[in-house]
mmCIF file of C-alpha atoms in Angstrom:
data_model
loop_
_atom_site.group_PDB
_atom_site.id
_atom_site.type_symbol
_atom_site.label_atom_id
_atom_site.label_comp_id
_atom_site.label_asym_id
_atom_site.label_seq_id
_atom_site.Cartn_x
_atom_site.Cartn_y
_atom_site.Cartn_z
ATOM 1 C CA MET U 1 32.905 7.954 50.005
ATOM 2 C CA PHE U 2 33.413 4.590 51.583
ATOM 3 C CA SER U 3 33.030 4.243 55.516
ATOM 4 C CA HIS U 4 35.740 2.036 57.324
ATOM 5 C CA THR U 5 35.309 -1.585 57.972
ATOM 6 C CA PRO U 6 36.934 -2.154 61.191
ATOM 7 C CA THR U 7 39.388 -5.059 61.345
ATOM 8 C CA GLY U 8 37.840 -8.334 62.157
ATOM 9 C CA SER U 9 33.953 -7.131 61.203
ATOM 10 C CA ARG U 10 31.597 -9.112 58.868
ATOM 11 C CA GLN U 11 31.830 -7.997 55.430
ATOM 12 C CA ALA U 12 28.486 -7.386 53.489
ATOM 13 C CA PRO U 13 27.574 -10.006 50.898
ATOM 14 C CA ALA U 14 28.481 -8.812 47.378
ATOM 15 C CA GLY U 15 26.071 -6.365 45.733
ATOM 16 C CA THR U 16 25.202 -4.559 48.951
ATOM 17 C CA PRO U 17 25.718 -1.023 48.835
ATOM 18 C CA ARG U 18 27.631 0.828 51.579
ATOM 19 C CA GLN U 19 28.557 3.878 52.574
ATOM 20 C CA VAL U 20 31.657 5.413 51.492
ATOM 21 C CA GLU U 21 34.201 7.671 53.327
ATOM 22 C CA THR U 22 36.561 10.049 50.972
ATOM 23 C CA ILE U 23 39.982 10.784 52.349
ATOM 24 C CA VAL U 24 41.108 13.409 49.614
ATOM 25 C CA VAL U 25 42.847 16.371 49.016
ATOM 26 C CA PRO U 26 42.685 18.985 46.379
ATOM 27 C CA VAL U 27 45.307 19.217 43.622
ATOM 28 C CA PRO U 28 45.803 22.203 41.275
ATOM 29 C CA GLU U 29 46.655 19.980 38.303
ATOM 30 C CA PRO U 30 45.502 16.382 37.073
ATOM 31 C CA LEU U 31 48.437 13.919 37.019
ATOM 32 C CA HIS U 32 46.678 10.747 35.719
ATOM 33 C CA PRO U 33 46.303 10.450 31.779
ATOM 34 C CA GLN U 34 42.784 9.235 31.827
ATOM 35 C CA SER U 35 41.921 13.009 34.133
ATOM 36 C CA ARG U 36 43.523 14.526 31.499
ATOM 37 C CA ASP U 37 41.671 13.354 28.551
ATOM 38 C CA VAL U 38 38.029 13.947 30.342
ATOM 39 C CA ILE U 39 39.206 17.476 31.147
ATOM 40 C CA ASP U 40 40.704 17.948 27.556
ATOM 41 C CA PHE U 41 36.970 16.467 26.352
ATOM 42 C CA TRP U 42 35.385 18.870 28.514
ATOM 43 C CA GLN U 43 37.232 22.183 27.597
ATOM 44 C CA LYS U 44 36.810 21.003 23.727
ATOM 45 C CA HIS U 45 33.468 21.440 24.299
ATOM 46 C CA ARG U 46 32.741 24.510 26.018
ATOM 47 C CA VAL U 47 31.730 26.676 23.078
ATOM 48 C CA ASN U 48 30.567 30.288 23.400
ATOM 49 C CA GLY U 49 31.003 30.516 27.040
ATOM 50 C CA ARG U 50 28.709 27.434 27.322
ATOM 51 C CA LEU U 51 29.797 24.575 29.193
ATOM 52 C CA LEU U 52 29.761 20.807 28.052
ATOM 53 C CA SER U 53 26.244 19.777 27.477
ATOM 54 C CA ARG U 54 24.700 16.318 28.584
ATOM 55 C CA SER U 55 23.598 15.432 25.428
ATOM 56 C CA LYS U 56 27.523 15.179 24.358
ATOM 57 C CA LEU U 57 27.880 12.162 26.089
ATOM 58 C CA PRO U 58 28.280 9.128 25.141
ATOM 59 C CA CYS U 59 29.876 9.633 22.244
ATOM 60 C CA ARG U 60 32.584 7.690 20.177
ATOM 61 C CA GLU U 61 34.865 10.508 21.575
ATOM 62 C CA THR U 62 34.262 9.163 25.463
ATOM 63 C CA VAL U 63 34.183 5.438 24.827
ATOM 64 C CA SER U 64 37.256 4.872 26.935
ATOM 65 C CA LEU U 65 36.466 7.312 29.602
ATOM 66 C CA LEU U 66 32.600 6.269 29.835
ATOM 67 C CA PRO U 67 33.515 3.402 32.274
ATOM 68 C CA SER U 68 35.332 5.731 34.730
ATOM 69 C CA ILE U 69 32.750 8.826 35.001
ATOM 70 C CA PHE U 70 30.000 9.782 36.841
ATOM 71 C CA VAL U 71 27.253 12.389 36.441
ATOM 72 C CA LEU U 72 25.365 13.901 39.790
ATOM 73 C CA GLU U 73 22.206 16.311 39.880
ATOM 74 C CA ARG U 74 21.211 18.475 42.526
ATOM 75 C CA MET U 75 18.233 17.443 44.472
ATOM 76 C CA ASP U 76 17.452 20.590 46.616
ATOM 77 C CA GLU U 77 17.840 24.449 46.348
ATOM 78 C CA ALA U 78 20.568 24.139 48.936
ATOM 79 C CA GLY U 79 22.733 21.666 47.285
ATOM 80 C CA GLU U 80 22.825 19.472 50.206
ATOM 81 C CA ASP U 81 22.018 16.222 48.535
ATOM 82 C CA TRP U 82 22.831 14.964 45.091
ATOM 83 C CA ARG U 83 21.490 12.223 43.205
ATOM 84 C CA ILE U 84 23.778 9.993 41.354
ATOM 85 C CA ARG U 85 22.029 9.725 37.624
ATOM 86 C CA LEU U 86 24.959 7.597 36.008
ATOM 87 C CA VAL U 87 27.785 5.462 37.264
ATOM 88 C CA GLY U 88 30.479 3.931 34.612
ATOM 89 C CA THR U 89 30.942 -0.045 34.583
ATOM 90 C CA HIS U 90 34.341 0.106 35.880
ATOM 91 C CA LEU U 91 33.280 1.837 38.810
ATOM 92 C CA THR U 92 30.210 -0.352 39.535
ATOM 93 C CA ARG U 93 32.430 -3.283 39.358
ATOM 94 C CA TRP U 94 34.903 -1.786 41.691
ATOM 95 C CA LEU U 95 32.492 -0.907 44.083
ATOM 96 C CA ASP U 96 30.613 -4.181 44.087
ATOM 97 C CA PHE U 97 27.020 -2.689 43.426
ATOM 98 C CA ASP U 98 25.752 0.106 41.479
ATOM 99 C CA PRO U 99 24.960 2.919 43.150
ATOM 100 C CA THR U 100 22.821 4.949 40.166
ATOM 101 C CA GLY U 101 19.754 6.651 41.771
ATOM 102 C CA LEU U 102 20.856 6.886 45.080
ATOM 103 C CA THR U 103 21.419 10.083 46.880
ATOM 104 C CA ILE U 104 24.964 10.877 48.115
ATOM 105 C CA SER U 105 23.148 11.296 51.603
ATOM 106 C CA ALA U 106 22.522 7.125 51.526
ATOM 107 C CA PHE U 107 25.882 6.607 49.296
ATOM 108 C CA PHE U 108 28.381 8.873 51.502
ATOM 109 C CA HIS U 109 29.194 8.061 55.419
ATOM 110 C CA PRO U 110 27.904 11.239 57.428
ATOM 111 C CA ASN U 111 31.749 12.167 58.083
ATOM 112 C CA SER U 112 32.086 12.768 54.133
ATOM 113 C CA LEU U 113 28.778 14.021 53.231
ATOM 114 C CA ALA U 114 28.834 17.914 53.858
ATOM 115 C CA HIS U 115 32.272 18.030 52.415
ATOM 116 C CA ASN U 116 31.743 16.439 49.212
ATOM 117 C CA ALA U 117 28.350 18.392 48.694
ATOM 118 C CA GLY U 118 29.993 21.443 49.384
ATOM 119 C CA VAL U 119 32.783 20.855 46.633
ATOM 120 C CA TYR U 120 29.907 19.699 44.144
ATOM 121 C CA ARG U 121 27.739 23.121 44.855
ATOM 122 C CA SER U 122 31.375 25.041 44.609
ATOM 123 C CA VAL U 123 31.742 23.278 41.229
ATOM 124 C CA THR U 124 28.329 23.599 39.755
ATOM 125 C CA GLU U 125 27.836 27.115 41.205
ATOM 126 C CA GLU U 126 31.472 28.440 40.026
ATOM 127 C CA ARG U 127 31.469 26.616 37.047
ATOM 128 C CA ARG U 128 34.967 25.599 37.762
ATOM 129 C CA MET U 129 36.804 22.074 38.056
ATOM 130 C CA HIS U 130 37.838 20.504 41.313
ATOM 131 C CA ILE U 131 40.611 17.589 41.194
ATOM 132 C CA THR U 132 41.410 15.573 44.273
ATOM 133 C CA HIS U 133 43.847 12.814 45.071
ATOM 134 C CA GLY U 134 43.349 10.119 47.930
ATOM 135 C CA ARG U 135 41.708 7.043 48.675
ATOM 136 C CA LEU U 136 38.039 5.881 49.326
ATOM 137 C CA HIS U 137 36.922 3.539 51.940
ATOM 138 C CA GLY U 138 33.911 1.385 52.614
ATOM 139 C CA VAL U 139 34.713 -1.533 50.021
ATOM 140 C CA ASN U 140 37.502 -2.940 50.508
ATOM 141 C CA ARG U 141 39.411 -0.889 47.877
ATOM 142 C CA ASP U 142 41.117 1.382 50.206
ATOM 143 C CA PHE U 143 44.755 0.534 49.010
ATOM 144 C CA LEU U 144 43.897 2.361 45.745
ATOM 145 C CA ARG U 145 45.428 5.865 45.023
ATOM 146 C CA LEU U 146 42.882 7.637 43.206
ATOM 147 C CA GLU U 147 42.426 10.949 41.151
ATOM 148 C CA ILE U 148 38.838 12.177 41.208
ATOM 149 C CA VAL U 149 37.992 14.918 38.731
ATOM 150 C CA HIS U 150 34.718 17.027 39.064
ATOM 151 C CA LEU U 151 33.331 19.011 36.528
ATOM 152 C CA PRO U 152 30.413 21.444 35.658
ATOM 153 C CA MET U 153 28.257 20.143 33.302
ATOM 154 C CA GLU U 154 24.838 21.418 31.651
ATOM 155 C CA GLY U 155 22.036 19.289 31.559
ATOM 156 C CA ALA U 156 18.915 19.987 29.564
ATOM 157 C CA GLY U 157 19.902 23.834 29.229
ATOM 158 C CA PRO U 158 22.302 26.518 30.757
ATOM 159 C CA ASP U 159 20.026 26.741 33.867
ATOM 160 C CA GLU U 160 20.332 22.982 34.855
ATOM 161 C CA MET U 161 23.843 22.257 36.134
ATOM 162 C CA LEU U 162 25.008 18.774 36.722
ATOM 163 C CA LEU U 163 28.303 17.473 37.698
ATOM 164 C CA LEU U 164 30.429 15.260 35.463
ATOM 165 C CA GLY U 165 32.800 13.063 37.558
ATOM 166 C CA CYS U 166 35.615 11.190 36.974
ATOM 167 C CA ILE U 167 38.031 8.565 38.985
ATOM 168 C CA SER U 168 41.194 7.382 37.571
ATOM 169 C CA ILE U 169 42.970 4.977 39.375
ATOM 170 C CA PHE U 170 47.036 5.123 39.478
ATOM 171 C CA ASP U 171 49.420 1.946 39.491
ATOM 172 C CA ASN U 172 50.588 1.456 42.810
#
């Protein structure tokens, strides 16, 4: 998600969008309590074979999770680009800018774009969760250890698939 900034290079002013590069590996189970909470919420609202619906967010149940979530929508049939529909306030402060409305092709470094789009496609097409551990480079926060949860979510109906994500930061 973040591009690596070489040592000694000038930093962009605060609030300037940066390209992000992800350095992550898939893991079988969530470890962070916040990740487990968002997965529990998602599973609780899967009813009669249907996924969590976008209409369930926000709600009182998710107040503590909202600052760390994001929602993506597919922009093309091939699923090669996605629009960032929502980004929690904790994440926007951490990024030093609000990427809401950007496409992932504008947000991600080219080295990470195809991989991330592939993860989003598999999550929404196979309707399964995907969890990763790693770091994000490009916003001077690469020292943070993260857990990223990706979950399929229904939009206006069962045929509109969105991606619900949550980024949890481990204490170092």
